[in-house]
XYZ file of N, CA and C in Angstrom:
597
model
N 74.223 -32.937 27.103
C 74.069 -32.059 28.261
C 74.176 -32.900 29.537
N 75.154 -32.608 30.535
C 75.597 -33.421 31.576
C 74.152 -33.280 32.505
N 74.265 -33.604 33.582
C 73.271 -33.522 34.773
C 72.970 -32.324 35.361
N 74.294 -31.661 35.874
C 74.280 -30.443 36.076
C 73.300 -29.488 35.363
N 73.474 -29.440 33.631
C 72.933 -28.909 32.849
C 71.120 -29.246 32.620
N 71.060 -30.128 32.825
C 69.676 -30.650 32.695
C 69.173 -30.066 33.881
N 69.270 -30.056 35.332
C 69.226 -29.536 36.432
C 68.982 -28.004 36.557
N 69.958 -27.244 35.650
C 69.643 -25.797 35.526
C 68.690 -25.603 34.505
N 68.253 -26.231 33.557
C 67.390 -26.407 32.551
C 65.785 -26.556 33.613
N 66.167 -27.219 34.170
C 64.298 -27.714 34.656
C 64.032 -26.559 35.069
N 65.369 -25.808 36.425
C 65.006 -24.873 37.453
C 64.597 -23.688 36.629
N 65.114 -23.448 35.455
C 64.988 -22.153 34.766
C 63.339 -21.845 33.958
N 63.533 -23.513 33.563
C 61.969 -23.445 33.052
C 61.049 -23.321 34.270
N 61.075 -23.711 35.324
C 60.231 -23.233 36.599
C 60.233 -21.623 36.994
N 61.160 -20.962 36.971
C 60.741 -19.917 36.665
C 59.989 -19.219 35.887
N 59.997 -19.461 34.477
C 59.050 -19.432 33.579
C 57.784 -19.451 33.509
N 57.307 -20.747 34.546
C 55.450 -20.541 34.359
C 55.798 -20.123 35.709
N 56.165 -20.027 36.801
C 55.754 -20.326 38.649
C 55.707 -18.876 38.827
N 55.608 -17.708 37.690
C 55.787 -16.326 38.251
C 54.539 -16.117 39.059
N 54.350 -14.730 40.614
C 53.738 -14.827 41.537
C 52.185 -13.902 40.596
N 51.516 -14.260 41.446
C 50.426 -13.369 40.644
C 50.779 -11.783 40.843
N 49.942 -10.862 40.138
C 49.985 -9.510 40.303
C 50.347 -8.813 41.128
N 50.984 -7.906 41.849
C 51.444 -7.319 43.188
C 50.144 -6.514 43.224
N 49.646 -5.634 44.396
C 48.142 -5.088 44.588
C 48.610 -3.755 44.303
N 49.910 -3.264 44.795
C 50.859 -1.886 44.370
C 51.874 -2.018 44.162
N 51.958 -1.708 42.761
C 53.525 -1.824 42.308
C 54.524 -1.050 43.139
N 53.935 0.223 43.641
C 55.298 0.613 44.722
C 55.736 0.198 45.704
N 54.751 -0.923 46.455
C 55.154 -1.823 47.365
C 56.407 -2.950 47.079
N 55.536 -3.389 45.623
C 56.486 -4.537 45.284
C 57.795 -3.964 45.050
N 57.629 -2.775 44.157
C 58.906 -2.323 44.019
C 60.124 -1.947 45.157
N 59.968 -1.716 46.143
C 60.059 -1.457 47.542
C 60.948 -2.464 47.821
N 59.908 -3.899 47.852
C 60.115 -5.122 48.316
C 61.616 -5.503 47.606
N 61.010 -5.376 46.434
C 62.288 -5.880 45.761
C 63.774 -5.203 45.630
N 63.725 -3.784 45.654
C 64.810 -2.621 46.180
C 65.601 -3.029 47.172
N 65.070 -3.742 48.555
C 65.250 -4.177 49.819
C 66.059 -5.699 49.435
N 65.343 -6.368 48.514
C 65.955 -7.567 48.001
C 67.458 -7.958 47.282
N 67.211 -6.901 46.711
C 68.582 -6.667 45.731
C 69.356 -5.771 46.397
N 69.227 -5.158 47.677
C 70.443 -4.737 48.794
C 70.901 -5.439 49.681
N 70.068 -6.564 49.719
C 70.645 -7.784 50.729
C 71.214 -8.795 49.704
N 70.915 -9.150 48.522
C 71.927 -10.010 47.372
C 73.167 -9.053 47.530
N 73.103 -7.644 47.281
C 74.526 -7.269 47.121
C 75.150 -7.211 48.250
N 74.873 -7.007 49.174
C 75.762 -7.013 50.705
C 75.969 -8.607 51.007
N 75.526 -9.350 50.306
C 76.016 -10.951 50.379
C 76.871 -11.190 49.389
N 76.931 -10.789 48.094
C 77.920 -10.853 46.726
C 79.071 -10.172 47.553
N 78.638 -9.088 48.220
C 80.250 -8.335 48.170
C 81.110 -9.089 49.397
N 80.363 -9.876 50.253
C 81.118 -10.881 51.434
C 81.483 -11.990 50.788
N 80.896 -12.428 49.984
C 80.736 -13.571 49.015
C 82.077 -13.180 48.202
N 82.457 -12.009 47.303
C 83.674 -11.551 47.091
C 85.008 -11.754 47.404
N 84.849 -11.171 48.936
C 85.910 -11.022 49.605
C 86.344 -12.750 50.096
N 85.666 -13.519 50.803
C 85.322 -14.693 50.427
C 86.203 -15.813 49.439
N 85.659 -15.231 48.362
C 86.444 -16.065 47.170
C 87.481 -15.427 47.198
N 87.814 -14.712 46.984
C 89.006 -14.264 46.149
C 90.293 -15.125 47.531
N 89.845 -14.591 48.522
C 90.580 -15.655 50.038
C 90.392 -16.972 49.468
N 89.918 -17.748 49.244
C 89.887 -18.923 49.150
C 90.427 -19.454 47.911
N 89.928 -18.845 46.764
C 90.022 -19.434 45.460
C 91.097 -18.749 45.154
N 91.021 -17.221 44.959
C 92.351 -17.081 44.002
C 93.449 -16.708 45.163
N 93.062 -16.755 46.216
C 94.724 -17.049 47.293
C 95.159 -15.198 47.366
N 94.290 -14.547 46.745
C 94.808 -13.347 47.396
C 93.637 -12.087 47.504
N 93.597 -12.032 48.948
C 92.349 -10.990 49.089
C 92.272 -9.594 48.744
N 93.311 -9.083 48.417
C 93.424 -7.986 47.269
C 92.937 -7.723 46.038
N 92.979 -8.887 45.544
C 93.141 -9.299 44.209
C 91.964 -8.544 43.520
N 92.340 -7.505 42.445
C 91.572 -6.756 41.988
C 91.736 -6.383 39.947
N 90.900 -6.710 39.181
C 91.260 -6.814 37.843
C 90.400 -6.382 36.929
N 89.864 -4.958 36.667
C 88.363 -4.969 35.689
C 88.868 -5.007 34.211
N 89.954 -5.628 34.024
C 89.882 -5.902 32.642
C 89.737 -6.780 31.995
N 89.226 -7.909 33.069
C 88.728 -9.461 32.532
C 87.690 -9.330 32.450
N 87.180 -10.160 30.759
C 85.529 -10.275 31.400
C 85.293 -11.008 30.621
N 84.079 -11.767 30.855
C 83.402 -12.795 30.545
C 82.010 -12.343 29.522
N 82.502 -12.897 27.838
C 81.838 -12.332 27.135
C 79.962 -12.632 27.455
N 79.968 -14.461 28.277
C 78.362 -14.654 28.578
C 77.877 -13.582 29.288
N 78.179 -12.900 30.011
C 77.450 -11.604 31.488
C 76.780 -10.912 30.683
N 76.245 -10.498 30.752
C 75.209 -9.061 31.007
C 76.061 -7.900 31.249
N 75.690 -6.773 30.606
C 76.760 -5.689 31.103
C 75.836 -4.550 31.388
N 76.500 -3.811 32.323
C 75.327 -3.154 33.198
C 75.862 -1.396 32.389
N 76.728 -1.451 31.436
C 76.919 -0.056 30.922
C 75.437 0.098 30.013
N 75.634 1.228 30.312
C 73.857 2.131 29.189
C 74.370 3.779 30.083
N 74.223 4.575 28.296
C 74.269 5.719 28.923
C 73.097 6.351 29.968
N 73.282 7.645 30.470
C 72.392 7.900 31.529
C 70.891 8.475 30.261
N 71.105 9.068 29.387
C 69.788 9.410 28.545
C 69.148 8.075 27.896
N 69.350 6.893 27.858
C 69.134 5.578 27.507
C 68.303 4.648 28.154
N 69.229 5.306 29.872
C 68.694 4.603 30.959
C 67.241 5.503 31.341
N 66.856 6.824 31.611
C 65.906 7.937 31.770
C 64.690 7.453 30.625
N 65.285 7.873 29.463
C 64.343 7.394 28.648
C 63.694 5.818 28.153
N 64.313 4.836 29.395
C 63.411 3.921 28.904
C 62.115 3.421 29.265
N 61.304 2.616 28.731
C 59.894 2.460 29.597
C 59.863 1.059 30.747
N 59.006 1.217 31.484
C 58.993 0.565 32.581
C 58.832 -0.791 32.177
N 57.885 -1.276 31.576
C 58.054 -2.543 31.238
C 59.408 -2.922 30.278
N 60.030 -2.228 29.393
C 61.074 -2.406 28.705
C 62.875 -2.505 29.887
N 62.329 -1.803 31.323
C 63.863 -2.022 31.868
C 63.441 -3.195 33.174
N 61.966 -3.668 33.495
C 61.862 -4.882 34.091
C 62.736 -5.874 33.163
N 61.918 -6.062 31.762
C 62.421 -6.892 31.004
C 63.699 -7.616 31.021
N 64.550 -5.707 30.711
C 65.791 -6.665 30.491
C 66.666 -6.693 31.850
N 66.213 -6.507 32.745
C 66.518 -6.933 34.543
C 66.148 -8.084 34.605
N 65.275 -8.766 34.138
C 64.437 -10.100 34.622
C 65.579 -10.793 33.695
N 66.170 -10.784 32.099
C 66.561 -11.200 31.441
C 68.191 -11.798 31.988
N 68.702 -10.218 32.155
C 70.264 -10.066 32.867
C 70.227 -11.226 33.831
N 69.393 -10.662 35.321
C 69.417 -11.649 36.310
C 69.029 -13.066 35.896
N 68.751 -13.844 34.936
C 68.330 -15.112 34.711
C 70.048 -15.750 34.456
N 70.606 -14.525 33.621
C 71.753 -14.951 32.960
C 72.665 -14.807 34.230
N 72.342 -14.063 35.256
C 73.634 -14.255 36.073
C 73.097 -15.525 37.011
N 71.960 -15.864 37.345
C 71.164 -16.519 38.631
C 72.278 -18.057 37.615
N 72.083 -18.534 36.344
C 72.900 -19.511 35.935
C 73.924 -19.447 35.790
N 75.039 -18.184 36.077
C 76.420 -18.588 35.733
C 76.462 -18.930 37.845
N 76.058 -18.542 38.435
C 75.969 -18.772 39.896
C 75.940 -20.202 40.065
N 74.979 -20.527 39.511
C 74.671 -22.242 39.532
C 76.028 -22.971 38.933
N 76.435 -22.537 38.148
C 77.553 -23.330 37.296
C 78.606 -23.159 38.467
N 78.593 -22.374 38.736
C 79.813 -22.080 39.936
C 80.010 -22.368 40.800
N 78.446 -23.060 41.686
C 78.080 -23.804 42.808
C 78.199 -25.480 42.639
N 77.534 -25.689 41.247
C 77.965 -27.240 40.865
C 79.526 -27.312 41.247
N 80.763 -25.962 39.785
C 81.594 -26.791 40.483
C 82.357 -26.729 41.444
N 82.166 -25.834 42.545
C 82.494 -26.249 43.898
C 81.913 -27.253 44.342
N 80.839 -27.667 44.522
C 80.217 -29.407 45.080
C 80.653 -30.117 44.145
N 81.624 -30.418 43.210
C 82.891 -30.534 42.307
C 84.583 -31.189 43.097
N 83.831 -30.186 43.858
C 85.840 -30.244 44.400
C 86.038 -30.874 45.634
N 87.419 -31.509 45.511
C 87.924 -32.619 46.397
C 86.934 -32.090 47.634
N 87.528 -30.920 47.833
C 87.158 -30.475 49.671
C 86.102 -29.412 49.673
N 84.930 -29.160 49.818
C 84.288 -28.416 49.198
C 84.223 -27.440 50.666
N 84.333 -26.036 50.274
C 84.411 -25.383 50.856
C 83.132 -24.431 51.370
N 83.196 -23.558 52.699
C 82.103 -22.711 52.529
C 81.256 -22.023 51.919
N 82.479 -21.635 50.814
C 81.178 -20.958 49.430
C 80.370 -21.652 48.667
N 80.329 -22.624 48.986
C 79.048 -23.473 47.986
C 77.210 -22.978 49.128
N 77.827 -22.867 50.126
C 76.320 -22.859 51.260
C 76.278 -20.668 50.392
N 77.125 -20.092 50.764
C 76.784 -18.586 50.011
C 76.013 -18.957 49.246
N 76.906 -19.403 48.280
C 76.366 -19.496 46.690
C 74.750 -20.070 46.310
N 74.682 -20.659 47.370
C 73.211 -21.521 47.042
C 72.100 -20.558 47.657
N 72.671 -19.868 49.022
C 71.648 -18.623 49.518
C 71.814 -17.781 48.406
N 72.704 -17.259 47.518
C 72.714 -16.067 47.069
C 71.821 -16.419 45.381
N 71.729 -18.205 44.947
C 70.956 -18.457 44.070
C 69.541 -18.321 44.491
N 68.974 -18.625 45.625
C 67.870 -18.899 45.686
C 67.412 -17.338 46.050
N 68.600 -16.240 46.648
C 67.393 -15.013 46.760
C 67.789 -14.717 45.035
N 68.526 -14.812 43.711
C 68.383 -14.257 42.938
C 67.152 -14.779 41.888
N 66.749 -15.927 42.369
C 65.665 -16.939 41.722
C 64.288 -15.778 42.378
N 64.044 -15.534 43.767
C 63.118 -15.076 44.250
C 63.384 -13.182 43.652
N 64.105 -13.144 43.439
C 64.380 -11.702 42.606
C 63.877 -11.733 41.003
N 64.096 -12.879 40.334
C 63.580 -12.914 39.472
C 61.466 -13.152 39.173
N 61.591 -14.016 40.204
C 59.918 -14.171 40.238
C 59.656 -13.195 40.711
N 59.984 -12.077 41.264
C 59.697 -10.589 41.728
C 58.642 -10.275 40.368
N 60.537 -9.774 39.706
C 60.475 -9.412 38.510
C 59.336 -9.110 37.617
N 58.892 -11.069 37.316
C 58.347 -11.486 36.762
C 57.104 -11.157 37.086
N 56.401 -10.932 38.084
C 54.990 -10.338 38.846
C 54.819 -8.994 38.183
N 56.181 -8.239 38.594
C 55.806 -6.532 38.431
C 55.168 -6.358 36.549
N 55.834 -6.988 36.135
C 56.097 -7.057 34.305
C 54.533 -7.659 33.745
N 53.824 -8.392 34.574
C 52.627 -8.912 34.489
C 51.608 -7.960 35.292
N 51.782 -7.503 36.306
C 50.956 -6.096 36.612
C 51.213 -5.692 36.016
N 52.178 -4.930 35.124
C 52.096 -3.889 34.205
C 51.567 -4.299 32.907
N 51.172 -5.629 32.779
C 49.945 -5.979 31.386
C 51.005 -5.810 30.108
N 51.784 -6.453 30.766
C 52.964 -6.365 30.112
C 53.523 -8.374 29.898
N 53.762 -8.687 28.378
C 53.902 -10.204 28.394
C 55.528 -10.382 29.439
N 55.435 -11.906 29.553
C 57.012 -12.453 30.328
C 57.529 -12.807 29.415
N 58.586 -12.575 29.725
C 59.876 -13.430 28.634
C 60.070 -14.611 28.789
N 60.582 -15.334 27.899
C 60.383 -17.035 27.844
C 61.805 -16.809 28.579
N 61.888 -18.342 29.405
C 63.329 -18.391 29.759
C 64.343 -18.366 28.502
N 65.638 -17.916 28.711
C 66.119 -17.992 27.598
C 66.996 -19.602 27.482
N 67.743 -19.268 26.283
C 68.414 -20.864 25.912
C 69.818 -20.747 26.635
N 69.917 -21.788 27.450
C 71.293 -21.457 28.475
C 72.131 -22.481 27.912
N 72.110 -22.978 26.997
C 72.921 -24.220 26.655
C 74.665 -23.434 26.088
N 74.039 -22.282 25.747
C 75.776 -21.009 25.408
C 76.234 -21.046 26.672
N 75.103 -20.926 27.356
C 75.728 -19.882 29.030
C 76.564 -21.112 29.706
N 75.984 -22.278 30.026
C 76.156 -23.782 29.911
C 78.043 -24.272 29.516
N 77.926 -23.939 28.253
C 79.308 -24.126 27.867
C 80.494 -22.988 28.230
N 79.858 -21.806 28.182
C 81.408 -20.752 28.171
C 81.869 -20.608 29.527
N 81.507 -20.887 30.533
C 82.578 -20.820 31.932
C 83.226 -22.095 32.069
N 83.274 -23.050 31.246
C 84.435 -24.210 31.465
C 85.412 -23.732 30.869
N 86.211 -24.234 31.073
C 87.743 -23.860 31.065
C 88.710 -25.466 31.662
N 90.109 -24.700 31.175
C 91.018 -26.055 30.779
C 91.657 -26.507 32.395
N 92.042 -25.226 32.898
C 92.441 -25.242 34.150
C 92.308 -24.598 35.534
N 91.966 -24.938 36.925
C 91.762 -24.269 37.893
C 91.269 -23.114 37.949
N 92.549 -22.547 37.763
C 93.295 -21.164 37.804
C 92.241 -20.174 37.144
N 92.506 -20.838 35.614
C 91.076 -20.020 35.224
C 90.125 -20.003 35.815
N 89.451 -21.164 36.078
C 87.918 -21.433 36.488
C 87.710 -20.255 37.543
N 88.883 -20.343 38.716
C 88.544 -19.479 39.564
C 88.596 -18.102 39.293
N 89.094 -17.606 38.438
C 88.983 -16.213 38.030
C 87.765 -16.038 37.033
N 87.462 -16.823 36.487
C 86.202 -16.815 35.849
C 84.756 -16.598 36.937
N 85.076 -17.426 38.269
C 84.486 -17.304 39.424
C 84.260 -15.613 39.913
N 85.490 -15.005 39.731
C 85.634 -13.868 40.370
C 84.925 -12.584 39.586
N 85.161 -12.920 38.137
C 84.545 -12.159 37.245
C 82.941 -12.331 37.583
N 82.068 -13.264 37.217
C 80.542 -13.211 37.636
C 80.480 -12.699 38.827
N 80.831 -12.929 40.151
C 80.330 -12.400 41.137
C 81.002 -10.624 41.560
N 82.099 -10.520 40.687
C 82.238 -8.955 40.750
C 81.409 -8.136 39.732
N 80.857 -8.672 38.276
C 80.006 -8.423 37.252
C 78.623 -8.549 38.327
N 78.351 -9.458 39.184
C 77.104 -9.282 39.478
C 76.692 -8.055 40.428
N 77.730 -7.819 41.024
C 77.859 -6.803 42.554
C 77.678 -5.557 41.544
N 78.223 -5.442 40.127
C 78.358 -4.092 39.591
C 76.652 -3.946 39.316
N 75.939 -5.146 38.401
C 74.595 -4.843 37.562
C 73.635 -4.883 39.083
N 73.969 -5.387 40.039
C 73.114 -4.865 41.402
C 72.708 -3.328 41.571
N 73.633 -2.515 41.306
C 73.498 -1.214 41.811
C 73.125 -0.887 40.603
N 72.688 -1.150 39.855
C 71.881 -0.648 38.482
C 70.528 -1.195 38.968
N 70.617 -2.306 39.364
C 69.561 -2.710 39.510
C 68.238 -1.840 40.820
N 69.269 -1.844 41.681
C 68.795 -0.831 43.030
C 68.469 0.705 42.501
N 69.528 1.203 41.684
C 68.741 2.360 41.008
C 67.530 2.276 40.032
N 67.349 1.431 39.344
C 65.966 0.890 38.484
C 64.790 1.037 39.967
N 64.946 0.229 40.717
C 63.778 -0.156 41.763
C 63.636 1.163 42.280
N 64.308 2.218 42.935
C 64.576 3.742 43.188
C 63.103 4.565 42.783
N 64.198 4.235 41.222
C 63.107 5.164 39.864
C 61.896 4.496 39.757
N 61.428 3.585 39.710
C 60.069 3.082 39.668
C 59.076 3.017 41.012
N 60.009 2.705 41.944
C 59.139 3.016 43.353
C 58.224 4.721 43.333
N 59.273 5.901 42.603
C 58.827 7.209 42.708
C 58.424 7.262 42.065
N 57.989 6.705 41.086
C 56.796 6.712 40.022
C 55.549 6.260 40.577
N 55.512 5.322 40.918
C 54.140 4.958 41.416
C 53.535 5.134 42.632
């Protein structure tokens, strides 16, 4: 495991114990965090437009039939999504976002990677650190609800599958996570919605 990897390893296990204590009202927190994950996505989607200018050389550039088997996928039918329980769709929100907060990191290493490193590495590092503080959200609400945390998971898969042989790829591999992330956002903003009116 290179440096890089050891590096996302420590940060991930810090998430793990550093979650915040209890929120005093979950509809606050929930609130809080609703507000959080509308300012990650209005930064992903500049962050978007962004790359695709820079990296893949054409700001059009539009493709949902690539995808990257590591992501998280934000499909669930609508009776799936209704009927699930509150601690069961923190869960796998806290889970998803861990898995995207590290393909972000991989993506930021390798731009601070490249000959000339460009503006999106400073995005990328704001848009890691609010998805890190999205996750310790998370991690609070799931513990008010007397509900256990999930262990970080094992990123050493996640780690290996966005390398690739050449550029070209890499950067479309780039384009896939941060258009995969902009999509599981607005799942995510509807989750925070439904639980704010609950409580």
């Amino acid at each position: 495991m290179n440096i890089a990897a050891v590096i996302l390893f420590l940060s991930l296990a810090t998430l793990s114990t550093a979650a915040p204590s209890a929120p005093r009202g979950l509809q606050a927190a929930f609130l809080k965090s609703a507000a959080l994950s509308r300012k990650i996505l209005r930064d992903v989607q500049a962050l978007i437009t962004q790359y695709k200018e820079v990296r893949i050389g054409m700001p059009s550039f539009e493709d949902h039939t690539l995808l990257l088997s590591s992501l998280p996928s934000s499909q669930m039918s609508y009776t799936y999504w209704v009927d699930m329980q509150d601690e069961e769709r923190l869960k796998l929100n806290c889970k998803d976002l861990q898995a995207f907060w590290v393909h972000v990191e991989i993506k930021r290493f390798h731009e601070l990677s490249q000959p000339s490193v460009s503006t999106l590495v400073h995005s990328m590092e704001a848009m890691s650190l609010d998805l890190r503080d999205l996750i310790s959200q998370l991690r609070g609400q799931i513990q008010a609800l007397n509900s256990t945390v999930l262990d970080a998971p094992d990123i050493s898969h996640s780690l290996r599958t966005p390398s690739c042989e050449s550029d070209w790829l890499s950067n479309v591999q780039g384009y896939i996570i941060f258009r995969d992330l902009e999509i599981y956002l607005h799942k995510i903003i509807r989750d925070f919605i439904l639980l704010q009116n609950k409580y």
